[in-house]
Amino acid sequence: MRAPLVGEDLFSPESLADPYPAYARLRERGPVHLLPQLGLHLVVRHAQVLQALDDPATFSSNLAGLLSAGTGGPELMDMSGAAVDVLATADPPVHTTQRAAMAPLFARRTVAGLTDRIQDLLLPRVAALAQQGGGDWMGQVAAPVPVLMISAILGLPEADADRITAWSDAAIELLGGLAGPERLGLIAIEILDFMRYLDEQLAAAATRPSGGLLDVLAADETLTRDERVAMALQLVTAGSESTASLIGATAHALATDPALADRLREHPDQIPEFVEETLRLESPFRGHFRVTTRDTTLGGVHLPAGSRLMLLWGAANHDPDAYPDPTALDLHRPAIKSHTAFGRGIHFCIGAHLARLEAVLAVQALLAHGPFHLTAPAQHVPSLMVRRLAHLNLAFTT
């Protein structure tokens, strides 16, 4: 059968701010829906999202489209052949080789060894925020720390953090799907500047290794020059964005639920479970693209070869068929890591251990400074791809 048409305005300010009611209505009507103005199938139920993730041969991760705001509203731009597919957007066997080279550097044990470096970045910033009575958690902690951390891992100069943050934000805005043609042109210039910068840093690493991940990329002769740059770009942008979103979401959950904050102060061993539930409830990325390599069926819907899909993590992670009482934050939820916020299978987020550790340490640091609350309603960055707070203004009770 054909997919039913989406009857929701997913681009309204209300849906961009809170997409979950629209996701719930879509789930009730079926697992796969066609967004006709984009020619994009939305996959909204947990079972079908897992089915697509578990079959990468049929549901390719190659970057086949890019959301954009055209003159008549959002549109899907064809990106086939216009981008270098690496890591998250690559398929085997290319993906297998690339991930094998990077995965050991982001393994759980390796990441655990970064605890002191993360604390050095986090603790002074959280303490300064508390000492001044409060401020913007996103601007002072959640956004800068992940950029500084991934820059340190790569071996990028700390002095360039502000530039790297601005470039990373531009790349995420490109994915956000709300930039019009004029803004897209400006974003493209910024991303080209970022790619030139990374190319220069890789060239420097090839002649003067500094011990960072760029040294590994520069020395990998299986990669082309464009692939090296694309991998560095993806690691910076995706890594910093997902972690910043997560650190922001955890702080927001605690600021709006003092009882939960008190419980975690009394039982800090439950902080990792709190982070997992926050990932499920507020997945940093709303979803990712897939494209079918052959005619197939998903959730009873016929998908011809070349069909483009968006697997909606936020919808799947709120599916009551997979998670009883899905809107509740349950620290004792069975299979608490079964969410798809970090993907699954061969494309499970390579930086998941790092993001989790940074979030746990950020929550610990925040809770250590006593009670806090919101001073203004939280607002999210308007985006069709990411779920990140623009600002989170906190005040600490002295």
mmCIF file of C-alpha atoms in Angstrom:
data_model
loop_
_atom_site.group_PDB
_atom_site.id
_atom_site.type_symbol
_atom_site.label_atom_id
_atom_site.label_comp_id
_atom_site.label_asym_id
_atom_site.label_seq_id
_atom_site.Cartn_x
_atom_site.Cartn_y
_atom_site.Cartn_z
ATOM 1 C CA MET A 1 0.000 0.000 0.000
ATOM 2 C CA ARG A 2 0.987 3.648 -0.329
ATOM 3 C CA ALA A 3 2.004 5.665 2.703
ATOM 4 C CA PRO A 4 -0.735 7.930 4.064
ATOM 5 C CA LEU A 5 -0.068 11.631 3.601
ATOM 6 C CA VAL A 6 1.120 13.644 6.578
ATOM 7 C CA GLY A 7 -1.773 15.689 7.899
ATOM 8 C CA GLU A 8 0.337 17.678 10.332
ATOM 9 C CA ASP A 9 2.045 21.046 9.909
ATOM 10 C CA LEU A 10 5.469 19.953 11.111
ATOM 11 C CA PHE A 11 6.934 23.329 10.133
ATOM 12 C CA SER A 12 4.683 25.490 12.293
ATOM 13 C CA PRO A 13 6.296 27.367 15.184
ATOM 14 C CA GLU A 14 4.294 25.193 17.587
ATOM 15 C CA SER A 15 5.552 21.923 16.094
ATOM 16 C CA LEU A 16 9.131 23.163 15.881
ATOM 17 C CA ALA A 17 9.006 24.088 19.567
ATOM 18 C CA ASP A 18 7.265 20.863 20.625
ATOM 19 C CA PRO A 19 7.023 18.157 17.948
ATOM 20 C CA TYR A 20 5.815 15.373 20.235
ATOM 21 C CA PRO A 21 2.030 15.914 19.968
ATOM 22 C CA ALA A 22 2.304 15.804 16.163
ATOM 23 C CA TYR A 23 4.486 12.694 16.376
ATOM 24 C CA ALA A 24 1.871 11.017 18.592
ATOM 25 C CA ARG A 25 -0.906 11.744 16.107
ATOM 26 C CA LEU A 26 1.192 10.320 13.286
ATOM 27 C CA ARG A 27 2.020 7.156 15.250
ATOM 28 C CA GLU A 28 -1.672 6.558 15.908
ATOM 29 C CA ARG A 29 -2.357 6.598 12.154
ATOM 30 C CA GLY A 30 0.469 4.333 11.078
ATOM 31 C CA PRO A 31 4.233 3.724 11.106
ATOM 32 C CA VAL A 32 5.218 5.423 7.823
ATOM 33 C CA HIS A 33 3.845 8.653 6.350
ATOM 34 C CA LEU A 34 4.596 10.588 3.162
ATOM 35 C CA LEU A 35 5.391 14.272 3.458
ATOM 36 C CA PRO A 36 4.339 15.191 -0.084
ATOM 37 C CA GLN A 37 5.934 18.620 -0.373
ATOM 38 C CA LEU A 38 9.326 17.037 0.350
ATOM 39 C CA GLY A 39 8.788 13.618 -1.217
ATOM 40 C CA LEU A 40 10.007 12.275 2.112
ATOM 41 C CA HIS A 41 8.693 9.286 4.065
ATOM 42 C CA LEU A 42 8.617 9.832 7.835
ATOM 43 C CA VAL A 43 9.109 6.717 9.964
ATOM 44 C CA VAL A 44 7.544 7.317 13.360
ATOM 45 C CA ARG A 45 7.193 3.973 15.165
ATOM 46 C CA HIS A 46 9.941 2.241 17.074
ATOM 47 C CA ALA A 47 9.626 -1.167 15.385
ATOM 48 C CA GLN A 48 9.928 0.219 11.854
ATOM 49 C CA VAL A 49 12.795 2.537 12.792
ATOM 50 C CA LEU A 50 14.672 -0.493 14.136
ATOM 51 C CA GLN A 51 13.840 -2.477 11.004
ATOM 52 C CA ALA A 52 15.422 0.210 8.828
ATOM 53 C CA LEU A 53 18.460 0.568 11.091
ATOM 54 C CA ASP A 54 19.029 -3.183 11.084
ATOM 55 C CA ASP A 55 19.019 -3.395 7.277
ATOM 56 C CA PRO A 56 21.661 -0.918 6.039
ATOM 57 C CA ALA A 57 21.955 -2.782 2.726
ATOM 58 C CA THR A 58 18.375 -1.770 1.878
ATOM 59 C CA PHE A 59 18.206 1.509 3.784
ATOM 60 C CA SER A 60 21.376 3.339 2.751
ATOM 61 C CA SER A 61 22.868 6.122 4.843
ATOM 62 C CA ASN A 62 24.441 7.900 1.879
ATOM 63 C CA LEU A 63 23.508 11.584 2.026
ATOM 64 C CA ALA A 64 20.750 11.724 -0.575
ATOM 65 C CA GLY A 65 19.009 14.904 0.456
ATOM 66 C CA LEU A 66 19.202 18.116 2.431
ATOM 67 C CA LEU A 67 16.267 20.027 3.860
ATOM 68 C CA SER A 68 16.040 23.685 2.891
ATOM 69 C CA ALA A 69 13.554 26.546 3.118
ATOM 70 C CA GLY A 70 12.608 27.395 -0.425
ATOM 71 C CA THR A 71 10.455 30.289 -1.599
ATOM 72 C CA GLY A 72 7.307 28.197 -1.230
ATOM 73 C CA GLY A 73 8.244 26.551 2.051
ATOM 74 C CA PRO A 74 10.572 23.704 3.049
ATOM 75 C CA GLU A 75 11.977 21.592 0.225
ATOM 76 C CA LEU A 76 14.320 18.640 -0.132
ATOM 77 C CA MET A 77 17.438 19.419 -2.132
ATOM 78 C CA ASP A 78 19.070 16.567 -4.039
ATOM 79 C CA MET A 79 22.593 16.058 -2.679
ATOM 80 C CA SER A 80 23.493 12.905 -4.618
ATOM 81 C CA GLY A 81 27.077 13.247 -5.763
ATOM 82 C CA ALA A 82 27.419 16.686 -4.170
ATOM 83 C CA ALA A 83 28.914 15.602 -0.855
ATOM 84 C CA VAL A 84 31.540 13.192 0.431
ATOM 85 C CA ASP A 85 29.910 10.375 2.388
ATOM 86 C CA VAL A 86 31.908 9.421 5.487
ATOM 87 C CA LEU A 87 31.142 7.672 8.788
ATOM 88 C CA ALA A 88 27.465 8.479 9.561
ATOM 89 C CA THR A 89 26.588 8.899 5.868
ATOM 90 C CA ALA A 90 28.768 6.117 4.451
ATOM 91 C CA ASP A 91 27.790 2.521 3.698
ATOM 92 C CA PRO A 92 29.916 -0.639 3.901
ATOM 93 C CA PRO A 93 32.585 -1.413 2.881
ATOM 94 C CA VAL A 94 33.750 2.235 3.033
ATOM 95 C CA HIS A 95 32.018 2.800 6.355
ATOM 96 C CA THR A 96 33.541 -0.369 7.838
ATOM 97 C CA THR A 97 37.093 0.771 7.108
ATOM 98 C CA GLN A 98 36.526 4.316 8.332
ATOM 99 C CA ARG A 99 34.831 3.271 11.551
ATOM 100 C CA ALA A 100 37.512 0.681 12.313
ATOM 101 C CA ALA A 101 40.115 3.444 12.176
ATOM 102 C CA MET A 102 38.178 5.805 14.473
ATOM 103 C CA ALA A 103 36.346 3.513 16.902
ATOM 104 C CA PRO A 104 39.298 2.637 19.196
ATOM 105 C CA LEU A 105 39.856 6.347 19.853
ATOM 106 C CA PHE A 106 36.275 6.673 21.169
ATOM 107 C CA ALA A 107 36.066 3.356 23.025
ATOM 108 C CA ARG A 108 34.640 3.364 26.542
ATOM 109 C CA ARG A 109 37.997 2.813 28.267
ATOM 110 C CA THR A 110 39.752 5.450 26.171
ATOM 111 C CA VAL A 111 36.987 7.980 26.839
ATOM 112 C CA ALA A 112 37.060 7.238 30.584
ATOM 113 C CA GLY A 113 40.681 8.382 30.535
ATOM 114 C CA LEU A 114 39.479 11.835 29.462
ATOM 115 C CA THR A 115 37.560 12.439 32.702
ATOM 116 C CA ASP A 116 40.100 14.862 34.174
ATOM 117 C CA ARG A 117 40.317 16.877 30.941
ATOM 118 C CA ILE A 118 36.526 17.174 30.810
ATOM 119 C CA GLN A 119 36.422 18.233 34.463
ATOM 120 C CA ASP A 120 39.043 20.905 33.785
ATOM 121 C CA LEU A 121 36.715 22.382 31.174
ATOM 122 C CA LEU A 122 33.465 21.923 33.091
ATOM 123 C CA LEU A 123 34.120 22.724 36.725
ATOM 124 C CA PRO A 124 35.392 26.314 36.411
ATOM 125 C CA ARG A 125 32.529 27.230 34.074
ATOM 126 C CA VAL A 126 29.822 25.749 36.295
ATOM 127 C CA ALA A 127 31.384 27.323 39.393
ATOM 128 C CA ALA A 128 31.551 30.736 37.709
ATOM 129 C CA LEU A 129 27.888 30.477 36.701
ATOM 130 C CA ALA A 130 26.892 29.623 40.277
ATOM 131 C CA GLN A 131 29.082 32.321 41.820
ATOM 132 C CA GLN A 132 27.474 35.012 39.692
ATOM 133 C CA GLY A 133 24.060 33.795 40.793
ATOM 134 C CA GLY A 134 23.142 32.257 37.472
ATOM 135 C CA GLY A 135 23.149 32.931 33.757
ATOM 136 C CA ASP A 136 22.772 31.155 30.440
ATOM 137 C CA TRP A 137 23.714 27.512 30.942
ATOM 138 C CA MET A 138 23.817 26.936 27.190
ATOM 139 C CA GLY A 139 26.094 29.848 26.390
ATOM 140 C CA GLN A 140 28.447 29.427 29.332
ATOM 141 C CA VAL A 141 28.611 25.639 29.750
ATOM 142 C CA ALA A 142 26.631 23.363 27.439
ATOM 143 C CA ALA A 143 27.752 24.835 24.125
ATOM 144 C CA PRO A 144 31.457 25.662 24.681
ATOM 145 C CA VAL A 145 32.559 22.567 26.619
ATOM 146 C CA PRO A 146 31.805 19.945 23.913
ATOM 147 C CA VAL A 147 33.485 22.073 21.232
ATOM 148 C CA LEU A 148 36.577 22.542 23.377
ATOM 149 C CA MET A 149 36.658 18.829 24.184
ATOM 150 C CA ILE A 150 36.359 17.521 20.642
ATOM 151 C CA SER A 151 38.861 20.163 19.514
ATOM 152 C CA ALA A 152 41.318 18.891 22.113
ATOM 153 C CA ILE A 153 40.770 15.292 20.985
ATOM 154 C CA LEU A 154 41.395 16.252 17.371
ATOM 155 C CA GLY A 155 44.377 18.423 18.242
ATOM 156 C CA LEU A 156 42.877 21.735 17.110
ATOM 157 C CA PRO A 157 44.187 24.893 18.821
ATOM 158 C CA GLU A 158 42.148 25.937 21.858
ATOM 159 C CA ALA A 159 42.544 29.554 20.725
ATOM 160 C CA ASP A 160 40.387 28.727 17.691
ATOM 161 C CA ALA A 161 37.412 27.526 19.768
ATOM 162 C CA ASP A 162 35.200 30.534 19.014
ATOM 163 C CA ARG A 163 35.755 30.193 15.270
ATOM 164 C CA ILE A 164 35.186 26.447 15.402
ATOM 165 C CA THR A 165 31.953 26.970 17.359
ATOM 166 C CA ALA A 166 30.651 29.480 14.800
ATOM 167 C CA TRP A 167 31.528 27.168 11.917
ATOM 168 C CA SER A 168 29.952 24.187 13.650
ATOM 169 C CA ASP A 169 26.773 26.182 14.283
ATOM 170 C CA ALA A 170 26.654 27.079 10.581
ATOM 171 C CA ALA A 171 26.918 23.420 9.591
ATOM 172 C CA ILE A 172 24.093 22.505 11.981
ATOM 173 C CA GLU A 173 21.974 25.377 10.641
ATOM 174 C CA LEU A 174 22.501 23.948 7.168
ATOM 175 C CA LEU A 175 20.983 20.678 8.386
ATOM 176 C CA GLY A 176 18.188 22.515 10.184
ATOM 177 C CA GLY A 177 16.122 22.931 7.034
ATOM 178 C CA LEU A 178 14.860 26.448 7.724
ATOM 179 C CA ALA A 179 17.497 28.547 5.955
ATOM 180 C CA GLY A 180 16.306 30.317 2.819
ATOM 181 C CA PRO A 181 18.360 30.639 -0.389
ATOM 182 C CA GLU A 182 20.193 33.822 0.669
ATOM 183 C CA ARG A 183 21.135 32.425 4.070
ATOM 184 C CA LEU A 184 22.160 29.120 2.477
ATOM 185 C CA GLY A 185 24.672 30.993 0.356
ATOM 186 C CA LEU A 186 26.223 32.594 3.428
ATOM 187 C CA ILE A 187 26.278 29.259 5.279
ATOM 188 C CA ALA A 188 28.009 27.628 2.315
ATOM 189 C CA ILE A 189 30.779 30.235 2.488
ATOM 190 C CA GLU A 190 31.256 29.586 6.216
ATOM 191 C CA ILE A 191 31.430 25.827 5.715
ATOM 192 C CA LEU A 192 33.946 26.214 2.895
ATOM 193 C CA ASP A 193 36.059 28.351 5.242
ATOM 194 C CA PHE A 194 35.784 25.620 7.871
ATOM 195 C CA MET A 195 36.831 22.947 5.371
ATOM 196 C CA ARG A 196 39.837 25.015 4.273
ATOM 197 C CA TYR A 197 40.794 25.470 7.928
ATOM 198 C CA LEU A 198 40.548 21.736 8.619
ATOM 199 C CA ASP A 199 42.538 20.972 5.471
ATOM 200 C CA GLU A 200 45.303 23.285 6.713
ATOM 201 C CA GLN A 201 45.246 21.679 10.157
ATOM 202 C CA LEU A 202 45.466 18.203 8.608
ATOM 203 C CA ALA A 203 48.411 19.286 6.454
ATOM 204 C CA ALA A 204 50.142 20.607 9.561
ATOM 205 C CA ALA A 205 49.440 17.354 11.424
ATOM 206 C CA ALA A 206 51.023 15.386 8.586
ATOM 207 C CA THR A 207 54.336 17.209 9.021
ATOM 208 C CA ARG A 208 54.200 18.098 12.726
ATOM 209 C CA PRO A 209 52.142 15.495 14.635
ATOM 210 C CA SER A 210 50.763 16.833 17.921
ATOM 211 C CA GLY A 211 49.217 13.660 19.348
ATOM 212 C CA GLY A 212 45.634 14.409 18.346
ATOM 213 C CA LEU A 213 43.143 12.565 16.191
ATOM 214 C CA LEU A 214 44.103 14.737 13.212
ATOM 215 C CA ASP A 215 47.450 12.902 13.210
ATOM 216 C CA VAL A 216 45.609 9.611 12.684
ATOM 217 C CA LEU A 217 43.495 11.034 9.869
ATOM 218 C CA ALA A 218 46.481 12.667 8.185
ATOM 219 C CA ALA A 219 48.460 9.415 8.255
ATOM 220 C CA ASP A 220 45.627 7.207 6.962
ATOM 221 C CA GLU A 221 46.563 6.507 3.350
ATOM 222 C CA THR A 222 43.259 4.724 2.692
ATOM 223 C CA LEU A 223 41.477 8.080 2.873
ATOM 224 C CA THR A 224 41.366 10.729 0.201
ATOM 225 C CA ARG A 225 42.058 14.339 1.081
ATOM 226 C CA ASP A 226 38.345 15.167 0.837
ATOM 227 C CA GLU A 227 37.426 12.231 3.076
ATOM 228 C CA ARG A 228 39.884 13.348 5.760
ATOM 229 C CA VAL A 229 38.385 16.828 5.800
ATOM 230 C CA ALA A 230 34.817 15.492 5.759
ATOM 231 C CA MET A 231 35.516 13.143 8.666
ATOM 232 C CA ALA A 232 37.051 15.918 10.758
ATOM 233 C CA LEU A 233 34.107 18.176 9.926
ATOM 234 C CA GLN A 234 31.579 15.505 10.895
ATOM 235 C CA LEU A 235 33.334 14.672 14.160
ATOM 236 C CA VAL A 236 33.366 18.328 15.226
ATOM 237 C CA THR A 237 29.839 19.247 14.206
ATOM 238 C CA ALA A 238 27.883 16.105 15.085
ATOM 239 C CA GLY A 239 29.916 15.428 18.221
ATOM 240 C CA SER A 240 29.652 18.882 19.709
ATOM 241 C CA GLU A 241 26.009 19.384 18.711
ATOM 242 C CA SER A 242 24.671 16.160 20.231
ATOM 243 C CA THR A 243 26.575 16.674 23.484
ATOM 244 C CA ALA A 244 25.574 20.328 23.838
ATOM 245 C CA SER A 245 21.941 19.357 23.282
ATOM 246 C CA LEU A 246 22.154 16.604 25.875
ATOM 247 C CA ILE A 247 23.855 18.786 28.509
ATOM 248 C CA GLY A 248 21.200 21.421 27.940
ATOM 249 C CA ALA A 249 18.307 18.968 28.177
ATOM 250 C CA THR A 250 19.560 17.436 31.425
ATOM 251 C CA ALA A 251 19.889 20.864 33.066
ATOM 252 C CA HIS A 252 16.400 21.839 31.894
ATOM 253 C CA ALA A 253 14.894 18.642 33.310
ATOM 254 C CA LEU A 254 16.532 19.263 36.685
ATOM 255 C CA ALA A 255 15.611 22.968 36.798
ATOM 256 C CA THR A 256 11.943 22.128 36.245
ATOM 257 C CA ASP A 257 11.838 19.218 38.699
ATOM 258 C CA PRO A 258 13.497 20.096 42.045
ATOM 259 C CA ALA A 259 12.439 16.769 43.535
ATOM 260 C CA LEU A 260 14.336 14.938 40.811
ATOM 261 C CA ALA A 261 17.393 17.110 41.437
ATOM 262 C CA ASP A 262 17.230 16.328 45.160
ATOM 263 C CA ARG A 263 16.847 12.616 44.427
ATOM 264 C CA LEU A 264 19.972 12.609 42.247
ATOM 265 C CA ARG A 265 21.930 14.519 44.896
ATOM 266 C CA GLU A 266 21.013 11.766 47.345
ATOM 267 C CA HIS A 267 21.586 8.967 44.809
ATOM 268 C CA PRO A 268 24.314 10.125 42.399
ATOM 269 C CA ASP A 269 24.702 6.551 41.185
ATOM 270 C CA GLN A 270 21.404 7.085 39.307
ATOM 271 C CA ILE A 271 22.756 9.968 37.207
ATOM 272 C CA PRO A 272 23.716 7.686 34.274
ATOM 273 C CA GLU A 273 20.128 6.372 34.141
ATOM 274 C CA PHE A 274 18.856 9.957 34.250
ATOM 275 C CA VAL A 275 21.069 10.789 31.259
ATOM 276 C CA GLU A 276 19.685 7.804 29.332
ATOM 277 C CA GLU A 277 16.090 8.807 29.963
ATOM 278 C CA THR A 278 16.887 12.371 28.921
ATOM 279 C CA LEU A 279 18.368 11.021 25.700
ATOM 280 C CA ARG A 280 15.162 9.130 25.052
ATOM 281 C CA LEU A 281 12.841 11.989 25.949
ATOM 282 C CA GLU A 282 14.815 14.742 24.200
ATOM 283 C CA SER A 283 16.914 13.038 21.530
ATOM 284 C CA PRO A 284 19.573 15.565 20.385
ATOM 285 C CA PHE A 285 18.910 14.906 16.698
ATOM 286 C CA ARG A 286 15.291 14.673 15.586
ATOM 287 C CA GLY A 287 16.223 12.025 13.045
ATOM 288 C CA HIS A 288 18.447 11.000 10.142
ATOM 289 C CA PHE A 289 17.962 10.337 6.457
ATOM 290 C CA ARG A 290 17.959 7.003 4.677
ATOM 291 C CA VAL A 291 17.435 6.128 0.995
ATOM 292 C CA THR A 292 16.227 2.737 -0.276
ATOM 293 C CA THR A 293 18.590 0.840 -2.567
ATOM 294 C CA ARG A 294 15.844 -1.471 -3.882
ATOM 295 C CA ASP A 295 12.076 -1.854 -3.863
ATOM 296 C CA THR A 296 11.006 -2.804 -0.361
ATOM 297 C CA THR A 297 8.192 -2.658 2.185
ATOM 298 C CA LEU A 298 8.265 -0.978 5.591
ATOM 299 C CA GLY A 299 5.321 -1.044 7.948
ATOM 300 C CA GLY A 300 3.110 -2.311 5.135
ATOM 301 C CA VAL A 301 4.083 0.651 2.916
ATOM 302 C CA HIS A 302 5.623 0.004 -0.504
ATOM 303 C CA LEU A 303 8.842 1.960 -1.033
ATOM 304 C CA PRO A 304 10.352 1.949 -4.547
ATOM 305 C CA ALA A 305 14.127 2.033 -4.921
ATOM 306 C CA GLY A 306 15.378 5.561 -4.377
ATOM 307 C CA SER A 307 12.701 6.461 -1.809
ATOM 308 C CA ARG A 308 13.965 8.913 0.782
ATOM 309 C CA LEU A 309 13.091 8.464 4.436
ATOM 310 C CA MET A 310 13.618 10.296 7.670
ATOM 311 C CA LEU A 311 13.837 8.044 10.702
ATOM 312 C CA LEU A 312 12.408 10.181 13.496
ATOM 313 C CA TRP A 313 14.210 9.313 16.721
ATOM 314 C CA GLY A 314 11.983 11.641 18.745
ATOM 315 C CA ALA A 315 8.852 9.849 17.550
ATOM 316 C CA ALA A 316 10.250 6.331 17.973
ATOM 317 C CA ASN A 317 11.582 7.053 21.453
ATOM 318 C CA HIS A 318 8.108 8.155 22.599
ATOM 319 C CA ASP A 319 6.357 5.113 21.109
ATOM 320 C CA PRO A 320 4.107 3.582 23.809
ATOM 321 C CA ASP A 321 4.431 0.169 22.130
ATOM 322 C CA ALA A 322 8.124 0.225 23.045
ATOM 323 C CA TYR A 323 8.071 2.365 26.196
ATOM 324 C CA PRO A 324 5.133 2.159 28.629
ATOM 325 C CA ASP A 325 4.182 5.617 29.904
ATOM 326 C CA PRO A 326 6.603 7.110 27.341
ATOM 327 C CA THR A 327 6.475 10.729 28.520
ATOM 328 C CA ALA A 328 7.532 9.830 32.070
ATOM 329 C CA LEU A 329 11.165 9.995 33.145
ATOM 330 C CA ASP A 330 11.656 6.558 34.719
ATOM 331 C CA LEU A 331 15.068 5.861 36.224
ATOM 332 C CA HIS A 332 14.180 2.176 36.550
ATOM 333 C CA ARG A 333 12.887 1.691 33.013
ATOM 334 C CA PRO A 334 13.801 -1.776 31.659
ATOM 335 C CA ALA A 335 16.381 -1.804 28.856
ATOM 336 C CA ILE A 336 17.005 1.860 29.536
ATOM 337 C CA LYS A 337 19.583 2.118 26.730
ATOM 338 C CA SER A 338 17.273 0.704 24.071
ATOM 339 C CA HIS A 339 16.444 4.169 22.703
ATOM 340 C CA THR A 340 17.640 5.267 19.273
ATOM 341 C CA ALA A 341 19.003 8.688 20.258
ATOM 342 C CA PHE A 342 22.477 7.478 19.224
ATOM 343 C CA GLY A 343 21.243 5.312 16.362
ATOM 344 C CA ARG A 344 21.852 1.577 16.333
ATOM 345 C CA GLY A 345 23.902 -1.125 14.661
ATOM 346 C CA ILE A 346 26.745 -0.208 12.325
ATOM 347 C CA HIS A 347 25.873 3.480 12.584
ATOM 348 C CA PHE A 348 25.629 3.661 16.365
ATOM 349 C CA CYS A 349 27.102 7.062 17.257
ATOM 350 C CA ILE A 350 30.858 6.742 17.479
ATOM 351 C CA GLY A 351 30.983 9.478 20.131
ATOM 352 C CA ALA A 352 28.221 8.088 22.362
ATOM 353 C CA HIS A 353 30.531 7.197 25.254
ATOM 354 C CA LEU A 354 32.056 10.674 25.190
ATOM 355 C CA ALA A 355 28.658 12.416 25.106
ATOM 356 C CA ARG A 356 27.382 10.306 27.996
ATOM 357 C CA LEU A 357 30.462 10.983 30.111
ATOM 358 C CA GLU A 358 30.365 14.728 29.489
ATOM 359 C CA ALA A 359 26.672 14.810 30.400
ATOM 360 C CA VAL A 360 27.125 12.791 33.597
ATOM 361 C CA LEU A 361 29.984 15.026 34.724
ATOM 362 C CA ALA A 362 27.998 18.164 33.849
ATOM 363 C CA VAL A 363 25.025 16.968 35.907
ATOM 364 C CA GLN A 364 27.299 16.162 38.852
ATOM 365 C CA ALA A 365 28.871 19.618 38.684
ATOM 366 C CA LEU A 366 25.504 21.369 38.415
ATOM 367 C CA LEU A 367 23.941 19.485 41.324
ATOM 368 C CA ALA A 368 26.943 20.259 43.523
ATOM 369 C CA HIS A 369 26.082 23.969 43.511
ATOM 370 C CA GLY A 370 22.764 23.754 45.299
ATOM 371 C CA PRO A 371 19.196 24.466 44.203
ATOM 372 C CA PHE A 372 18.553 26.277 40.943
ATOM 373 C CA HIS A 373 15.574 27.190 38.817
ATOM 374 C CA LEU A 374 14.615 28.728 35.486
ATOM 375 C CA THR A 375 14.343 32.496 35.210
ATOM 376 C CA ALA A 376 12.709 32.441 31.773
ATOM 377 C CA PRO A 377 10.924 29.857 29.624
ATOM 378 C CA ALA A 378 13.355 27.684 27.691
ATOM 379 C CA GLN A 379 13.360 28.069 23.906
ATOM 380 C CA HIS A 380 14.691 25.616 21.348
ATOM 381 C CA VAL A 381 16.671 26.389 18.230
ATOM 382 C CA PRO A 382 14.161 26.296 15.351
ATOM 383 C CA SER A 383 15.257 23.288 13.311
ATOM 384 C CA LEU A 384 13.880 20.259 11.524
ATOM 385 C CA MET A 385 16.988 18.228 12.386
ATOM 386 C CA VAL A 386 18.255 19.108 15.864
ATOM 387 C CA ARG A 387 16.638 19.437 19.268
ATOM 388 C CA ARG A 388 18.799 21.931 21.158
ATOM 389 C CA LEU A 389 17.971 24.739 23.541
ATOM 390 C CA ALA A 390 18.964 28.177 22.287
ATOM 391 C CA HIS A 391 19.218 29.514 25.846
ATOM 392 C CA LEU A 392 18.645 28.140 29.320
ATOM 393 C CA ASN A 393 18.657 30.892 31.942
ATOM 394 C CA LEU A 394 19.221 29.549 35.436
ATOM 395 C CA ALA A 395 19.325 31.197 38.853
ATOM 396 C CA PHE A 396 20.974 29.619 41.886
ATOM 397 C CA THR A 397 19.473 29.853 45.360
ATOM 398 C CA THR A 398 22.058 31.119 47.819
#
